[in-house]
Amino acid sequence: MSVLTHKASGWTIGTGTPLAVIAGLNVLEDEALALEVGAELKRICARLGLPYAFKASFDKANRSSIKSYRGPGMDGLRILASVKSKLGVPVVTDLHENDQAEPVAEIADIVQLPAFLVRQTDLVVATAKAAAKYGALIQAKKAQFMAPWDAKNILSKIAEAAPDVGVILCERGVSFGYNNLVVDMLAIPEMKKLGAPVTIDATHAVQLPGADPRTGGASTGGRRDGVAIIAKSAIAAGADGVFLEFHTDPDKALCDGPSCLPLSGADNLLSTLKAIHGVVS
């Protein structure tokens, strides 16, 4: 579908609708920080008239090092439920294992399939069925090794498992040699041809996998200055929504700090993105 609406919250994305915003933290650190970031982003999006959903991972399972911070685990769903209740916004989180599908979909309004796992049939099927049960949407991140037109297989697999579940496709770059990603902006219209709304994950698109000089390659590096460039370019190319990660102090973020943005810059960036979307939509 070219337009999707989450029935319970009214959050909408797609052709002819305002720029959709999925934004928050890379990973949950504590409830106070989640509420602080979510409240500020909600305020900005309300002022701009943009549909907002709060995003944070409860577990980062694909870390470069076993010592890397992963998040609070399944207890993070309690924090997400609190953000949802206290701020009155839909919440987005990802999952990594089949048995997480039901408890995640019960809380999350948009369940995210990670790029590395988007071809795992059992996980996709479990997520689709759980999303159908609880009325959630799915955001499927196109894998770093997939061509944009091959995202049709993601859509068809979900449709076979749960025909009525709405799916958003997310572009997050493709592997380009060692420790690098690039974003082909032609992928945005290619995926839109498949009939699903498309978002740009501008945060993870600037990652340098396994190349953080601070840890000698034991974590992922990033090019923070590139986030706004990729977000603006993708929206100019036709993206329906933007996926961004913020922190009150990115250099002290417990995960992927080099790729996330300072919360203080959110207003200016989202204002710019809204203006670009208004020109091209």
Short mmCIF file of C-alpha atoms in Angstrom, two decimals:
data_model
loop_
_atom_site.label_atom_id
_atom_site.label_comp_id
_atom_site.label_asym_id
_atom_site.label_seq_id
_atom_site.Cartn_x
_atom_site.Cartn_y
_atom_site.Cartn_z
CA MET A 1 0.00 0.00 0.00
CA SER A 2 1.27 3.48 -0.80
CA VAL A 3 -0.25 4.87 2.44
CA LEU A 4 -0.26 3.10 5.80
CA THR A 5 -1.97 4.15 9.02
CA HIS A 6 -1.45 2.59 12.42
CA LYS A 7 -5.04 2.29 13.54
CA ALA A 8 -4.56 2.65 17.29
CA SER A 9 -2.37 5.77 17.19
CA GLY A 10 -3.30 7.34 13.86
CA TRP A 11 0.39 7.52 12.83
CA THR A 12 0.52 7.70 9.04
CA ILE A 13 3.12 7.31 6.32
CA GLY A 14 2.97 7.32 2.53
CA THR A 15 2.27 9.24 -0.63
CA GLY A 16 0.47 12.53 -0.06
CA THR A 17 0.93 12.50 3.72
CA PRO A 18 3.33 14.60 5.85
CA LEU A 19 6.90 13.41 6.29
CA ALA A 20 6.80 10.57 8.82
CA VAL A 21 9.39 10.62 11.60
CA ILE A 22 10.75 7.57 13.41
CA ALA A 23 13.33 8.86 15.86
CA GLY A 24 14.74 8.35 19.30
CA LEU A 25 17.68 6.48 20.81
CA ASN A 26 19.91 3.85 19.28
CA VAL A 27 19.49 1.68 22.34
CA LEU A 28 17.69 2.12 25.65
CA GLU A 29 20.01 3.27 28.42
CA ASP A 30 17.47 4.22 31.10
CA GLU A 31 13.87 5.38 31.27
CA ALA A 32 14.70 9.00 32.14
CA LEU A 33 16.81 9.48 29.01
CA ALA A 34 14.19 7.79 26.83
CA LEU A 35 11.49 10.11 28.16
CA GLU A 36 13.68 13.19 27.76
CA VAL A 37 14.57 12.44 24.15
CA GLY A 38 11.06 11.29 23.25
CA ALA A 39 9.40 14.35 24.79
CA GLU A 40 11.64 16.77 22.90
CA LEU A 41 11.17 14.99 19.58
CA LYS A 42 7.42 14.83 20.13
CA ARG A 43 7.37 18.58 20.82
CA ILE A 44 9.30 19.37 17.65
CA CYS A 45 7.21 17.10 15.44
CA ALA A 46 3.97 18.46 16.89
CA ARG A 47 5.09 22.01 16.07
CA LEU A 48 5.99 20.97 12.54
CA GLY A 49 2.88 18.87 11.99
CA LEU A 50 4.84 15.67 11.41
CA PRO A 51 3.63 12.22 12.55
CA TYR A 52 6.08 11.02 15.19
CA ALA A 53 6.99 7.58 16.55
CA PHE A 54 9.62 6.98 19.25
CA LYS A 55 12.31 4.43 18.43
CA ALA A 56 14.77 2.62 20.68
CA SER A 57 16.26 -0.87 20.71
CA PHE A 58 15.91 -2.98 23.84
CA ASP A 59 18.73 -5.28 22.72
CA LYS A 60 21.53 -4.78 20.20
CA ALA A 61 22.32 -8.37 19.35
CA ASN A 62 24.74 -7.78 16.47
CA ARG A 63 27.65 -6.14 18.31
CA SER A 64 31.25 -6.23 17.11
CA SER A 65 32.49 -7.26 20.55
CA ILE A 66 30.95 -9.48 23.21
CA LYS A 67 31.83 -6.70 25.67
CA SER A 68 29.78 -4.05 23.84
CA TYR A 69 26.72 -2.58 25.56
CA ARG A 70 23.57 -4.33 24.30
CA GLY A 71 20.78 -2.69 26.28
CA PRO A 72 18.44 -3.80 29.08
CA GLY A 73 17.11 -6.84 27.22
CA MET A 74 13.48 -7.83 27.41
CA ASP A 75 13.01 -5.58 30.45
CA GLY A 76 13.39 -2.74 27.96
CA LEU A 77 9.86 -3.46 26.78
CA ARG A 78 8.68 -2.08 30.12
CA ILE A 79 10.52 1.17 29.38
CA LEU A 80 9.01 1.35 25.90
CA ALA A 81 5.56 0.78 27.37
CA SER A 82 6.18 3.63 29.81
CA VAL A 83 7.29 6.00 27.00
CA LYS A 84 4.21 5.03 25.01
CA SER A 85 1.90 5.67 27.95
CA LYS A 86 3.49 8.83 29.38
CA LEU A 87 4.17 10.59 26.08
CA GLY A 88 1.19 9.30 24.13
CA VAL A 89 3.27 8.35 21.09
CA PRO A 90 3.60 5.11 19.12
CA VAL A 91 6.83 3.20 19.74
CA VAL A 92 9.17 1.31 17.44
CA THR A 93 11.69 -1.38 18.32
CA ASP A 94 13.47 -4.26 16.64
CA LEU A 95 13.66 -7.94 17.48
CA HIS A 96 16.15 -10.71 16.82
CA GLU A 97 14.62 -14.04 17.84
CA ASN A 98 11.39 -15.82 16.97
CA ASP A 99 10.15 -16.03 20.55
CA GLN A 100 10.46 -12.25 20.93
CA ALA A 101 7.79 -11.60 18.28
CA GLU A 102 4.72 -11.89 20.52
CA PRO A 103 5.92 -9.81 23.50
CA VAL A 104 7.44 -7.17 21.20
CA ALA A 105 4.36 -6.81 18.99
CA GLU A 106 2.17 -6.52 22.09
CA ILE A 107 4.04 -3.31 23.04
CA ALA A 108 5.50 -1.91 19.81
CA ASP A 109 3.25 -0.20 17.29
CA ILE A 110 5.87 -0.70 14.60
CA VAL A 111 8.03 -3.83 14.80
CA GLN A 112 11.35 -3.55 13.00
CA LEU A 113 13.04 -6.44 11.21
CA PRO A 114 16.81 -5.84 11.32
CA ALA A 115 18.73 -5.67 8.06
CA PHE A 116 20.95 -8.63 8.90
CA LEU A 117 17.91 -10.81 9.66
CA VAL A 118 15.38 -9.73 7.06
CA ARG A 119 15.81 -12.95 5.04
CA GLN A 120 15.38 -15.24 8.06
CA THR A 121 12.09 -16.87 7.10
CA ASP A 122 11.09 -18.13 10.55
CA LEU A 123 11.71 -14.72 12.13
CA VAL A 124 9.82 -12.92 9.34
CA VAL A 125 6.85 -15.27 9.64
CA ALA A 126 6.75 -15.05 13.44
CA THR A 127 6.92 -11.25 13.27
CA ALA A 128 4.20 -11.04 10.64
CA LYS A 129 1.81 -13.23 12.61
CA ALA A 130 2.45 -11.35 15.85
CA ALA A 131 2.00 -7.98 14.13
CA ALA A 132 -1.30 -9.16 12.70
CA LYS A 133 -2.46 -10.33 16.13
CA TYR A 134 -1.72 -7.02 17.86
CA GLY A 135 -2.39 -4.58 15.03
CA ALA A 136 1.23 -3.49 14.56
CA LEU A 137 2.97 -2.34 11.40
CA ILE A 138 6.31 -3.79 10.30
CA GLN A 139 9.34 -1.82 9.20
CA ALA A 140 11.66 -4.10 7.23
CA LYS A 141 15.19 -2.84 6.77
CA LYS A 142 16.65 -3.81 3.41
CA ALA A 143 19.78 -5.82 4.01
CA GLN A 144 23.20 -4.39 3.23
CA PHE A 145 23.68 -7.13 0.64
CA MET A 146 20.34 -6.81 -1.17
CA ALA A 147 19.38 -4.96 -4.33
CA PRO A 148 16.38 -2.64 -3.87
CA TRP A 149 14.18 -4.60 -6.28
CA ASP A 150 14.83 -7.77 -4.29
CA ALA A 151 12.88 -6.22 -1.42
CA LYS A 152 9.84 -7.61 -3.20
CA ASN A 153 10.72 -10.95 -1.61
CA ILE A 154 10.46 -9.40 1.86
CA LEU A 155 7.00 -8.06 1.06
CA SER A 156 5.77 -11.31 -0.46
CA LYS A 157 7.04 -13.39 2.45
CA ILE A 158 5.23 -11.18 4.98
CA ALA A 159 2.07 -11.14 2.84
CA GLU A 160 2.01 -14.93 2.66
CA ALA A 161 2.27 -15.17 6.45
CA ALA A 162 -0.14 -12.29 7.29
CA PRO A 163 -1.84 -10.66 4.27
CA ASP A 164 -3.28 -7.67 6.12
CA VAL A 165 -0.11 -6.43 7.86
CA GLY A 166 1.18 -3.09 6.60
CA VAL A 167 4.88 -3.02 5.72
CA ILE A 168 7.33 -0.11 5.47
CA LEU A 169 10.59 -0.68 3.62
CA CYS A 170 13.69 1.00 5.00
CA GLU A 171 16.85 1.88 3.08
CA ARG A 172 20.05 1.84 5.16
CA GLY A 173 22.86 1.57 2.65
CA VAL A 174 24.75 -1.30 1.06
CA SER A 175 28.16 -2.77 1.80
CA PHE A 176 30.88 -1.13 -0.26
CA GLY A 177 34.17 -2.91 0.21
CA TYR A 178 35.56 -3.26 3.69
CA ASN A 179 34.22 -1.23 6.65
CA ASN A 180 32.07 1.03 4.50
CA LEU A 181 28.49 1.60 3.38
CA VAL A 182 27.03 3.71 0.61
CA VAL A 183 23.46 4.76 -0.17
CA ASP A 184 22.23 4.61 -3.75
CA MET A 185 19.46 7.21 -3.90
CA LEU A 186 17.97 5.42 -6.91
CA ALA A 187 17.02 2.67 -4.45
CA ILE A 188 14.32 4.91 -2.96
CA PRO A 189 12.11 5.12 -6.09
CA GLU A 190 12.92 1.50 -6.95
CA MET A 191 11.50 0.29 -3.64
CA LYS A 192 8.53 2.63 -3.89
CA LYS A 193 7.63 0.87 -7.14
CA LEU A 194 6.90 -2.19 -5.00
CA GLY A 195 3.92 -0.37 -3.47
CA ALA A 196 5.22 0.11 0.07
CA PRO A 197 6.13 3.37 1.84
CA VAL A 198 9.89 3.85 2.11
CA THR A 199 11.96 5.37 4.91
CA ILE A 200 15.63 6.30 5.04
CA ASP A 201 17.68 5.18 8.02
CA ALA A 202 20.15 8.03 7.76
CA THR A 203 21.82 7.11 11.04
CA HIS A 204 22.91 3.56 10.25
CA ALA A 205 23.71 4.54 6.66
CA VAL A 206 26.76 6.49 7.90
CA GLN A 207 28.17 3.59 9.89
CA LEU A 208 31.69 2.28 9.33
CA PRO A 209 31.16 -1.36 10.42
CA GLY A 210 33.91 -2.62 12.67
CA ALA A 211 35.95 0.53 12.16
CA ASP A 212 35.78 2.64 15.29
CA PRO A 213 39.32 3.92 15.89
CA ARG A 214 38.52 4.50 19.55
CA THR A 215 38.27 0.74 20.15
CA GLY A 216 40.67 -0.57 17.53
CA GLY A 217 37.86 -2.07 15.47
CA ALA A 218 35.99 -3.62 18.40
CA SER A 219 32.96 -1.46 17.63
CA THR A 220 31.35 0.34 14.71
CA GLY A 221 32.54 3.76 13.65
CA GLY A 222 30.50 6.42 11.92
CA ARG A 223 30.40 9.73 10.09
CA ARG A 224 27.96 11.84 12.07
CA ASP A 225 28.26 14.78 9.69
CA GLY A 226 26.86 12.64 6.89
CA VAL A 227 23.49 11.93 8.56
CA ALA A 228 21.85 15.18 7.47
CA ILE A 229 23.28 14.87 3.94
CA ILE A 230 21.84 11.39 3.46
CA ALA A 231 18.50 12.29 5.04
CA LYS A 232 18.04 15.36 2.83
CA SER A 233 19.12 13.49 -0.29
CA ALA A 234 16.79 10.56 0.34
CA ILE A 235 13.78 12.77 0.95
CA ALA A 236 14.59 14.67 -2.23
CA ALA A 237 14.62 11.25 -3.95
CA GLY A 238 11.11 10.53 -2.67
CA ALA A 239 11.42 8.88 0.75
CA ASP A 240 8.16 8.98 2.73
CA GLY A 241 9.78 9.02 6.14
CA VAL A 242 13.03 9.45 8.01
CA PHE A 243 14.63 7.27 10.67
CA LEU A 244 17.05 9.13 12.97
CA GLU A 245 18.80 8.48 16.26
CA PHE A 246 19.61 11.21 18.78
CA HIS A 247 21.27 11.53 22.18
CA THR A 248 21.68 14.35 24.65
CA ASP A 249 25.45 13.74 24.49
CA PRO A 250 26.30 11.53 21.49
CA ASP A 251 29.95 11.11 22.43
CA LYS A 252 28.82 9.47 25.67
CA ALA A 253 26.16 7.26 24.08
CA LEU A 254 26.58 3.65 25.11
CA CYS A 255 26.16 2.36 21.55
CA ASP A 256 26.95 3.75 18.06
CA GLY A 257 27.73 7.23 19.33
CA PRO A 258 29.72 8.19 16.18
CA SER A 259 26.57 7.83 14.08
CA CYS A 260 23.95 9.52 16.25
CA LEU A 261 23.06 13.20 16.38
CA PRO A 262 22.87 15.68 19.25
CA LEU A 263 19.30 16.24 20.39
CA SER A 264 19.95 19.98 20.33
CA GLY A 265 20.09 19.90 16.52
CA ALA A 266 16.84 18.00 15.99
CA ASP A 267 14.61 21.05 15.48
CA ASN A 268 16.74 22.55 12.74
CA LEU A 269 17.22 19.25 10.88
CA LEU A 270 13.57 18.20 10.99
CA SER A 271 12.47 21.67 9.86
CA THR A 272 14.78 21.37 6.85
CA LEU A 273 13.60 17.87 6.04
CA LYS A 274 9.97 18.98 6.19
CA ALA A 275 10.71 21.79 3.75
CA ILE A 276 12.40 19.44 1.27
CA HIS A 277 9.54 16.95 1.54
CA GLY A 278 7.06 19.72 0.86
CA VAL A 279 8.82 20.62 -2.37
CA VAL A 280 9.08 17.09 -3.79
CA SER A 281 5.85 15.51 -2.55
#
